[in-house]
Tab-separated table of C-alpha atoms in Angstrom:
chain	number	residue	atom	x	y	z
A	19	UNK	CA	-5.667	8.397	9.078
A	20	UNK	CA	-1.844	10.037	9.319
A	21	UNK	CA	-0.809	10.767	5.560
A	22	UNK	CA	2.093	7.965	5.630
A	23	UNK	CA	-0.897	5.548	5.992
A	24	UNK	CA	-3.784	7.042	3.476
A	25	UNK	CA	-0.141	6.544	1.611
A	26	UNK	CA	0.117	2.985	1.697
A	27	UNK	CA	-3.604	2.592	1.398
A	28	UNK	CA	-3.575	4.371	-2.178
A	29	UNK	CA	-0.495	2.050	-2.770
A	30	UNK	CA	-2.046	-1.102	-1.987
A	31	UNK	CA	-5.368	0.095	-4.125
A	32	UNK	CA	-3.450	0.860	-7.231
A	33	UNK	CA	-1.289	-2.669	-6.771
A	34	UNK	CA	-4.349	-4.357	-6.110
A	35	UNK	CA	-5.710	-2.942	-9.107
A	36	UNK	CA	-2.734	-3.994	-11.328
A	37	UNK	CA	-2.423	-7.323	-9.896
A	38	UNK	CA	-6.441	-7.936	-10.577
A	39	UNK	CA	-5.792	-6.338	-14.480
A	40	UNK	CA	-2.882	-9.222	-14.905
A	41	UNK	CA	-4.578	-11.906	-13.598
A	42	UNK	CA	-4.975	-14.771	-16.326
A	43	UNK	CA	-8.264	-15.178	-15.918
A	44	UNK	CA	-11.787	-16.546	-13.838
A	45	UNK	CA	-9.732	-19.601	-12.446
A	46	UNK	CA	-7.671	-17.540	-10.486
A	47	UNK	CA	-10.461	-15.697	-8.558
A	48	UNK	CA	-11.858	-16.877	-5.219
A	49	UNK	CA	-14.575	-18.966	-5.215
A	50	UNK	CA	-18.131	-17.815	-3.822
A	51	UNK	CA	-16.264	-14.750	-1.940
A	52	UNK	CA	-14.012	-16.897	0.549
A	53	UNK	CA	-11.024	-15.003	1.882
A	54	UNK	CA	-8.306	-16.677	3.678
A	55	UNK	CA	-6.942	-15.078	6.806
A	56	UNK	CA	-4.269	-15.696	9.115
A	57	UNK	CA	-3.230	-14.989	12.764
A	58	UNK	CA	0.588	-15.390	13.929
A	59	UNK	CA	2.407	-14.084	17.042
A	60	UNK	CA	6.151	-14.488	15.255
A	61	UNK	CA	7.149	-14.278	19.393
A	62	UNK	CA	9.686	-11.439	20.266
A	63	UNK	CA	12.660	-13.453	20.550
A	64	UNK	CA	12.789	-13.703	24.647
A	65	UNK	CA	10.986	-14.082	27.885
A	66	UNK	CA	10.330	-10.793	29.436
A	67	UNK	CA	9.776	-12.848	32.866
A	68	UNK	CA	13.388	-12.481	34.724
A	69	UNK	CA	12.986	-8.304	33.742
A	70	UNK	CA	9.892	-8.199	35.497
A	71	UNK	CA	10.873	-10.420	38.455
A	72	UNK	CA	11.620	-7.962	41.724
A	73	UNK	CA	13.671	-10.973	43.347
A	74	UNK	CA	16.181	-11.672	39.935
A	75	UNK	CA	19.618	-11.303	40.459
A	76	UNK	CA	20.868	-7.340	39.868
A	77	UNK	CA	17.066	-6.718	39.445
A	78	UNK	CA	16.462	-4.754	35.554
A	79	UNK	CA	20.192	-4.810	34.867
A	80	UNK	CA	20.784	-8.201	35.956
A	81	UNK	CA	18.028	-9.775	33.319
A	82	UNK	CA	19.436	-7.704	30.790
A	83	UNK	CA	22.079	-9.811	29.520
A	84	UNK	CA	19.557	-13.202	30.234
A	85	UNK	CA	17.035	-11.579	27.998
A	86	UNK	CA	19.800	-10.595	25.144
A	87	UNK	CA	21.369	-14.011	25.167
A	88	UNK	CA	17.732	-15.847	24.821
A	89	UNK	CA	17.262	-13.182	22.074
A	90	UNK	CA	20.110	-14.482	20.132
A	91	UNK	CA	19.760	-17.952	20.254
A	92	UNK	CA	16.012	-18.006	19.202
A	93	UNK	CA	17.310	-16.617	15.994
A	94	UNK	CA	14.788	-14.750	14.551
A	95	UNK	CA	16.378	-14.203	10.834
A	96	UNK	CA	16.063	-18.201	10.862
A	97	UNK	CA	12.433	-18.290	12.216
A	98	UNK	CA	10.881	-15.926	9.915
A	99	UNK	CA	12.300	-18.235	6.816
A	100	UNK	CA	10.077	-20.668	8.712
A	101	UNK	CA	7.017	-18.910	8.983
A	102	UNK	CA	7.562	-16.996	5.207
A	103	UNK	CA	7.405	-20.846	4.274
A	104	UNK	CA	4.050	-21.423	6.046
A	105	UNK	CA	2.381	-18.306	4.393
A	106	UNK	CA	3.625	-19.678	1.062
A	107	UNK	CA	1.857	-22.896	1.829
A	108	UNK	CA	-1.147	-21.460	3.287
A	109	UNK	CA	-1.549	-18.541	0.495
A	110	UNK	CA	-3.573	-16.361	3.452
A	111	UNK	CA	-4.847	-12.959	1.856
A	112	UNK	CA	-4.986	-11.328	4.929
A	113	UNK	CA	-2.777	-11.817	7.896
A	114	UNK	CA	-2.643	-10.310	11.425
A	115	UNK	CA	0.665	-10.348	13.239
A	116	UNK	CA	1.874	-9.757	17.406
A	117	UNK	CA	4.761	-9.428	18.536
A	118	UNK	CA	6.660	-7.372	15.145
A	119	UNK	CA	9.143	-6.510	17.040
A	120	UNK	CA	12.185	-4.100	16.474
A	121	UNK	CA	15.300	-4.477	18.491
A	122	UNK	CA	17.737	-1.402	18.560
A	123	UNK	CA	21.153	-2.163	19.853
A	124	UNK	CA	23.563	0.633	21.472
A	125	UNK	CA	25.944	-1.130	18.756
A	126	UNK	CA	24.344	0.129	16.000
A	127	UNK	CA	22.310	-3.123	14.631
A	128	UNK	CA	18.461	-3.107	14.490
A	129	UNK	CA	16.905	-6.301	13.725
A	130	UNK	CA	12.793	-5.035	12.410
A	131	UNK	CA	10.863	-8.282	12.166
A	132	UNK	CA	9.125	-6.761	9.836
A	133	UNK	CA	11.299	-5.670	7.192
A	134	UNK	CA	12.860	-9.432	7.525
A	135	UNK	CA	9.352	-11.581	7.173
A	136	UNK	CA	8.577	-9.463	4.069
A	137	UNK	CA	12.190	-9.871	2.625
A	138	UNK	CA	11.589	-13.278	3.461
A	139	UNK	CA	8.600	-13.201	1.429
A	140	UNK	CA	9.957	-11.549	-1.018
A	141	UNK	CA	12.390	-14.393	-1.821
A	142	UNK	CA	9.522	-16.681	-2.096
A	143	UNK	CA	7.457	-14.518	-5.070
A	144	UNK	CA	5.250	-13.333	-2.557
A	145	UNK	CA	4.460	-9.504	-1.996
A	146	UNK	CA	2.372	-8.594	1.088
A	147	UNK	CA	1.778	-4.721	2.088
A	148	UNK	CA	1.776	-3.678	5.348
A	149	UNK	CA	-1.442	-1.436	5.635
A	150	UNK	CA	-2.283	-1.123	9.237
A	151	UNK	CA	-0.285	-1.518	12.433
A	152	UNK	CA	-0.285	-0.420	16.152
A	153	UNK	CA	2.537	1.183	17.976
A	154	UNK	CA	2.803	-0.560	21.537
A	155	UNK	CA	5.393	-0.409	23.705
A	156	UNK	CA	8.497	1.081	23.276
A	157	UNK	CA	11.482	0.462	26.274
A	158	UNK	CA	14.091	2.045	26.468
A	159	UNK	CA	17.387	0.654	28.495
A	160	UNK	CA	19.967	3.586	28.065
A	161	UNK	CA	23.538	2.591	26.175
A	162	UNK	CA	22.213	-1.076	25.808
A	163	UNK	CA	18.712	-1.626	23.720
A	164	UNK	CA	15.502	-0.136	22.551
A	165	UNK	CA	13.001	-2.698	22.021
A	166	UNK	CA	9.513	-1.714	20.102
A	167	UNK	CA	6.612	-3.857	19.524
A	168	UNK	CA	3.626	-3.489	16.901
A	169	UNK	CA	0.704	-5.342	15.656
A	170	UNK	CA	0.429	-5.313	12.118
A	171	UNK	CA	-1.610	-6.196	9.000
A	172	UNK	CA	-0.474	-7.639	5.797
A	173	UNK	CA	-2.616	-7.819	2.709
A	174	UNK	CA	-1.140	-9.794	-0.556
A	175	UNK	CA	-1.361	-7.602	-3.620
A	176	UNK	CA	-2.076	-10.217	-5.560
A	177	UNK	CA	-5.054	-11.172	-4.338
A	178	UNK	CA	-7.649	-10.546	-7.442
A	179	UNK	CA	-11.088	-8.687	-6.222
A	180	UNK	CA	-9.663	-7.327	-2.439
A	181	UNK	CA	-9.288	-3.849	-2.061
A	182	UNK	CA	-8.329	-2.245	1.034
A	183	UNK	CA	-10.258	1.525	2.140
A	184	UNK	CA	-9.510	2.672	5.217
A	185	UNK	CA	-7.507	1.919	7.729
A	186	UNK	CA	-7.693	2.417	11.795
A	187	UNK	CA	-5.429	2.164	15.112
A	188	UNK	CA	-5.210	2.880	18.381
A	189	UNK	CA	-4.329	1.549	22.281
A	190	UNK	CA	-6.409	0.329	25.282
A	191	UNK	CA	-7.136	2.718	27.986
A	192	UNK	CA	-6.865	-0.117	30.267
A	193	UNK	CA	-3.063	-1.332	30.212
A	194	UNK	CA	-0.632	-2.804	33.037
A	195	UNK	CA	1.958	-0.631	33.865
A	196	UNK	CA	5.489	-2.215	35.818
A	197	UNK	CA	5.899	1.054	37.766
A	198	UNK	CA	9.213	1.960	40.161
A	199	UNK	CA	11.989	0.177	37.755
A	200	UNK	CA	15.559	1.825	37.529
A	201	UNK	CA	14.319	3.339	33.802
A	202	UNK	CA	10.976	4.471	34.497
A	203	UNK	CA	7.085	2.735	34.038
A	204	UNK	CA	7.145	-0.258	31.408
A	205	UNK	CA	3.976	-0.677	30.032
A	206	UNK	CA	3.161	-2.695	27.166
A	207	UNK	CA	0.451	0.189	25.551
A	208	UNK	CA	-1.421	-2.684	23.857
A	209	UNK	CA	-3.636	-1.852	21.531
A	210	UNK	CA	-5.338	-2.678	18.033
A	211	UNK	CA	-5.128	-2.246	13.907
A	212	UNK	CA	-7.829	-2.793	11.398
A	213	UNK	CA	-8.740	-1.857	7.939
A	214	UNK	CA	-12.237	-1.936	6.160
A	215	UNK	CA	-12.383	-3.146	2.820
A	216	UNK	CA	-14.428	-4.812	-0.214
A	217	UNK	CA	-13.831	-8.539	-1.420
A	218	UNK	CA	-15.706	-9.215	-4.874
A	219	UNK	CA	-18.226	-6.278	-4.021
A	220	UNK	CA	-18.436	-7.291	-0.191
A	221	UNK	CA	-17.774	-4.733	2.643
A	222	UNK	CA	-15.736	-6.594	5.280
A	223	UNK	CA	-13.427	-5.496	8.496
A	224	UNK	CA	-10.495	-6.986	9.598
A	225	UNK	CA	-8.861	-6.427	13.207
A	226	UNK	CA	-5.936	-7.643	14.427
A	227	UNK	CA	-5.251	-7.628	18.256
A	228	UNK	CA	-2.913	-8.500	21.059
A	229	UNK	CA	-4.753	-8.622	24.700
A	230	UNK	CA	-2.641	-7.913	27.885
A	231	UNK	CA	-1.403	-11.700	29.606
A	232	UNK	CA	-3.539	-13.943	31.695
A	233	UNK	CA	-1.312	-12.513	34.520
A	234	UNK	CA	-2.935	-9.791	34.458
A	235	UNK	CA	-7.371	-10.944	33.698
A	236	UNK	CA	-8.637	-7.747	35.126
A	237	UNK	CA	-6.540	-5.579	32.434
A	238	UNK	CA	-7.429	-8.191	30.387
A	239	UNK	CA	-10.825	-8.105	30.432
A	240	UNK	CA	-11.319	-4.662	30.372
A	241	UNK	CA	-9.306	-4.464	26.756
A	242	UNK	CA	-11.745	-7.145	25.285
A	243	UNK	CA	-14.877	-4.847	26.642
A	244	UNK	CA	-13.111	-1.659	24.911
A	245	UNK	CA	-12.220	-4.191	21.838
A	246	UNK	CA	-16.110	-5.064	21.480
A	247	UNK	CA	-17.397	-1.481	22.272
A	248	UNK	CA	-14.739	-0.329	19.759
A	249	UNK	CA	-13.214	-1.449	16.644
A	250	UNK	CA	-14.999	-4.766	16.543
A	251	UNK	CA	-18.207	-2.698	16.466
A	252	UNK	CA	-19.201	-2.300	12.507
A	253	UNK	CA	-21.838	-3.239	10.197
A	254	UNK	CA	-21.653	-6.016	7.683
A	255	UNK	CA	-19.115	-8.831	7.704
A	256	UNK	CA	-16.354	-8.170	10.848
A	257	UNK	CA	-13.238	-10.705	11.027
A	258	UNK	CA	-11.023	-10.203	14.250
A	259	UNK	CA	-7.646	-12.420	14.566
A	260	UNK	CA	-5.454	-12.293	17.544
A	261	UNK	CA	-2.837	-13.465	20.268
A	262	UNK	CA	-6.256	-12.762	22.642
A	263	UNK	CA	-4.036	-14.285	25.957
A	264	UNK	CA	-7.587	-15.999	26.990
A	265	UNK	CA	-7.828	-19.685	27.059
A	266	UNK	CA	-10.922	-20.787	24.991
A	267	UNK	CA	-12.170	-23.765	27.317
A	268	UNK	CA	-12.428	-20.931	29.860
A	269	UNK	CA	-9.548	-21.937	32.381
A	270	UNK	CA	-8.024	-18.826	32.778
A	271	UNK	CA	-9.758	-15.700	32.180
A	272	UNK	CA	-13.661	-14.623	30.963
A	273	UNK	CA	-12.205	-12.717	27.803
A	274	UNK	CA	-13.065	-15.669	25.727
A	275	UNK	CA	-16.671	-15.807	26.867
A	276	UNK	CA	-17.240	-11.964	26.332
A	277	UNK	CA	-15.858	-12.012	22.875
A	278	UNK	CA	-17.972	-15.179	21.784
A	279	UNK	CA	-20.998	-15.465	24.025
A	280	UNK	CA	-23.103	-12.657	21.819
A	281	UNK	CA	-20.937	-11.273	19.583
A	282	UNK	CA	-18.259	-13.312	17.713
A	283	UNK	CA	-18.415	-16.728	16.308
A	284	UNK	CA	-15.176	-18.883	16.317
A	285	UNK	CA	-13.694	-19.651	13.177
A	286	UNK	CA	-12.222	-23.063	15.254
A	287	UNK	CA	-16.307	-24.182	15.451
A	288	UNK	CA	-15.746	-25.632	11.722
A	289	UNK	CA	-12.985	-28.086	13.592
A	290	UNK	CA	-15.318	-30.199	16.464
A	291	UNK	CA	-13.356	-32.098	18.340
A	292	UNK	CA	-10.087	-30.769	17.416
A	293	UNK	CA	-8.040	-28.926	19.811
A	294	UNK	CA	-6.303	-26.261	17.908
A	295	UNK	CA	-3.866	-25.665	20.812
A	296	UNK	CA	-1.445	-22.541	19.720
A	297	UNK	CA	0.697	-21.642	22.888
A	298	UNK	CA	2.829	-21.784	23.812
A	299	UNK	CA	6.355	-23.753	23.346
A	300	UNK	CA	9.273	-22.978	25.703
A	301	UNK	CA	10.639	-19.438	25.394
A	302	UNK	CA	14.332	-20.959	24.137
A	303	UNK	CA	12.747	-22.663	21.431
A	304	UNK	CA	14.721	-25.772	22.346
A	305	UNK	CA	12.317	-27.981	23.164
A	306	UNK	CA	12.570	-31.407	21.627
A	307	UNK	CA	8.637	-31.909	21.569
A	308	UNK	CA	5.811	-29.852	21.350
A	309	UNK	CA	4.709	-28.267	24.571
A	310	UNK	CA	1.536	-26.402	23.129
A	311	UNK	CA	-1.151	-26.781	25.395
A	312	UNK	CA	-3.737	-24.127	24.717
A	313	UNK	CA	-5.636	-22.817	22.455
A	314	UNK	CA	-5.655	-18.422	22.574
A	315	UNK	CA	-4.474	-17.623	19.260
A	316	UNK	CA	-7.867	-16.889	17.579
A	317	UNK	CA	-10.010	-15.949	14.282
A	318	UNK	CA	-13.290	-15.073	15.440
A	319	UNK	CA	-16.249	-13.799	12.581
A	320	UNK	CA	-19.443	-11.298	13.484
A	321	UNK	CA	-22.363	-10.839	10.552
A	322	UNK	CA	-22.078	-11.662	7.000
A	323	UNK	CA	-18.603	-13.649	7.930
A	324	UNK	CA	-18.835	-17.105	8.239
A	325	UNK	CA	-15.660	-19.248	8.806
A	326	UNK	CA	-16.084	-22.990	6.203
A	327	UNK	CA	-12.507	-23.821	7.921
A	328	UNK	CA	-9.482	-23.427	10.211
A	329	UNK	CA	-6.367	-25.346	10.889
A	330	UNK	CA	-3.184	-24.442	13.179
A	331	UNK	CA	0.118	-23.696	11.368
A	332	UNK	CA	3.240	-23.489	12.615
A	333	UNK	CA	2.975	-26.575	15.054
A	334	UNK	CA	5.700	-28.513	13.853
A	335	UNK	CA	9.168	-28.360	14.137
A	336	UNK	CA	11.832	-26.642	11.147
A	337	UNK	CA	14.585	-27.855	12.430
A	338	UNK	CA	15.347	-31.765	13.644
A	339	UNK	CA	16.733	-31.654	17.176
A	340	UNK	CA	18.746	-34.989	15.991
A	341	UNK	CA	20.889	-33.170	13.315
A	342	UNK	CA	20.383	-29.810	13.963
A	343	UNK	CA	20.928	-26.868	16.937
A	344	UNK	CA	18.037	-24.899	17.757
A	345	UNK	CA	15.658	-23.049	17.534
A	346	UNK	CA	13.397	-25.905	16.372
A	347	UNK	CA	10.070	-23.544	16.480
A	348	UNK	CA	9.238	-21.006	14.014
A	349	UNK	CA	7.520	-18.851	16.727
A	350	UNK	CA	6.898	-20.201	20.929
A	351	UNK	CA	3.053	-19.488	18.975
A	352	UNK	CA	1.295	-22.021	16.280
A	353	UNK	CA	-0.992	-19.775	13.556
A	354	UNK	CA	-4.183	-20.257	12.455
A	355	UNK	CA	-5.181	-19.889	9.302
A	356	UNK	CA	-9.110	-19.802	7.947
A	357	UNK	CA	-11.144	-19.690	5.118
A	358	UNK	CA	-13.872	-16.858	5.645
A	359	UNK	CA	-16.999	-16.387	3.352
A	360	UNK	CA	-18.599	-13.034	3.033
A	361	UNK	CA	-21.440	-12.848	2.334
């Protein structure tokens, strides 16, 4: 654990610890040990797609401007009010997010998703500490943008009886790498964050993970073997959220089946019938009606976690197309948010 970390991990403890000593009493606690966690891609702001096309007009340089302009217009500052609302609704304790992006522009500006869903949050009463993230890719287009993407794990302080005590990261030795563009290989450098921890005397770990793109299954498929041989593999109660890029009734690659055939559960079990789809709306954010069609976007419980309930978030519009310019989508992703009992 790097020192900034073991940091923030001593931080959250002694918050936790005042936020547990103010609390007004029994009534606030969580019943029978049941944590509520949450899983939201809060979507980068563009499509990637004309930057890796070989046949797009002016090739890398070309989609630049495409990919800036989409960036824009999706406003982000605007989305994350959306989503800070759904946490406020949904009260999670523990929340995994893909896709926490940070744009650097040549001009000087820097948009960190980050820093803006916790100001957001902020504004709202709410405190959540980040205690764990991964470092993925970093590009680099020279005298226009740097754009930097991390997974990353929130924990609300006030959350009586959860203490965080360790913390973990690290990247897939399997990735997909774009290689021959005019600034070098582009890799994405997925990869994973998770931190162990007690809830009312229970040992738990939470992971939060973003799997390479159904473009791509072989990749794929080797991160989720690496995933289960790796961080997912701990003793007691393991909870693992994620943009896992897999579609769960098996139509486009075999992740899903290796990550639930014999070793997770899914938290979406406690919803028969239902089809908890969570991707993906168009990459503008202008569409007038939903276009979610699939459901990859999961919380997924090993051991002494067992999931009493999920429900998607995030799948309905914040803005009205009749009165109102887009974006109409907090995120191109719907959430899911579950309530996990350890036992």
């Amino acid at each position: 654990m790097t020192s900034t970390r073991r940091r923030l991990v001593i931080l959250f403890a002694a918050l936790a610890t005042l936020a547990a000593l103010l609390a007004p009493g029994p009534a606030q606690a969580k019943d029978k040990r049941e944590l509520t966690v949450m899983s939201q891609n809060l979507y980068l702001g563009a499509s990637l797609g004309p930057a890796l096309d070989p046949t797009f007009p002016g090739g890398l340089f070309g989609a630049l401007p495409v990919i800036l302009a989409e960036f824009q217009a999706t406003d982000y500052v605007a989305r994350s009010g959306a989503i800070a609302d759904e946490i406020a609704a949904a009260g999670p304790d523990i929340i995994g997010l893909q896709e926490v992006s940070i744009w650097s522009f040549a001009t000087g500006q820097t948009v960190d998703f980050l820093q803006i869903l916790q100001f957001q949050l902020g504004l709202r009463g709410l405190t959540y500490v980040d205690v764990a993230s991964s470092d993925n890719a970093t590009i680099v287009v020279p005298g226009a943008v740097t754009f930097q993407d991390r997974d990353v794990i929130l924990v609300n302080v006030d959350t009586p009886g959860l203490s965080i005590t360790g913390s973990d990261s690290g990247n897939f030795a399997a990735q997909f790498v774009l290689s021959g563009t005019p600034i070098g290989d582009i890799s994405f450098n997925r990869g994973w964050a998770l931190v162990d921890g007690t809830f009312e005397g229970k040992k738990f770990r939470f992971i939060n993970t973003h799997l390479e793109t159904e473009d791509f299954p072989s990749v794929q498929e080797a991160q989720t073997v690496e995933f289960l041989a790796g961080p997912a593999k701990a003793g007691g109660a393991v909870i693992a959220v994620g943009d896992f890029n897999s579609a769960a009734d098996g139509s486009t690659t075999a992740s899903y089946d290796l990550l639930t055939k014999a070793y997770f559960d899914d938290a979406w079990d406690a919803n028969p019938g239902s089809d908890g789809y969570t991707c993906c709306q168009a990459s503008s954010l202008d569409n007038a009606t939903s276009e979610l069609e699939s459901r990859i976007d999961l919380v997924l419980t090993h051991a002494a976690a067992r999931a009493l309930s999920a429900e998607v978030v995030g799948d309905t519009q914040f803005r009205d197309p009749l009165t109102m310019p887009p974006p109409f989508w907090p995120s191109d992703h719907a959430g899911v948010v579950a309530v996990i009992r350890i036992h």
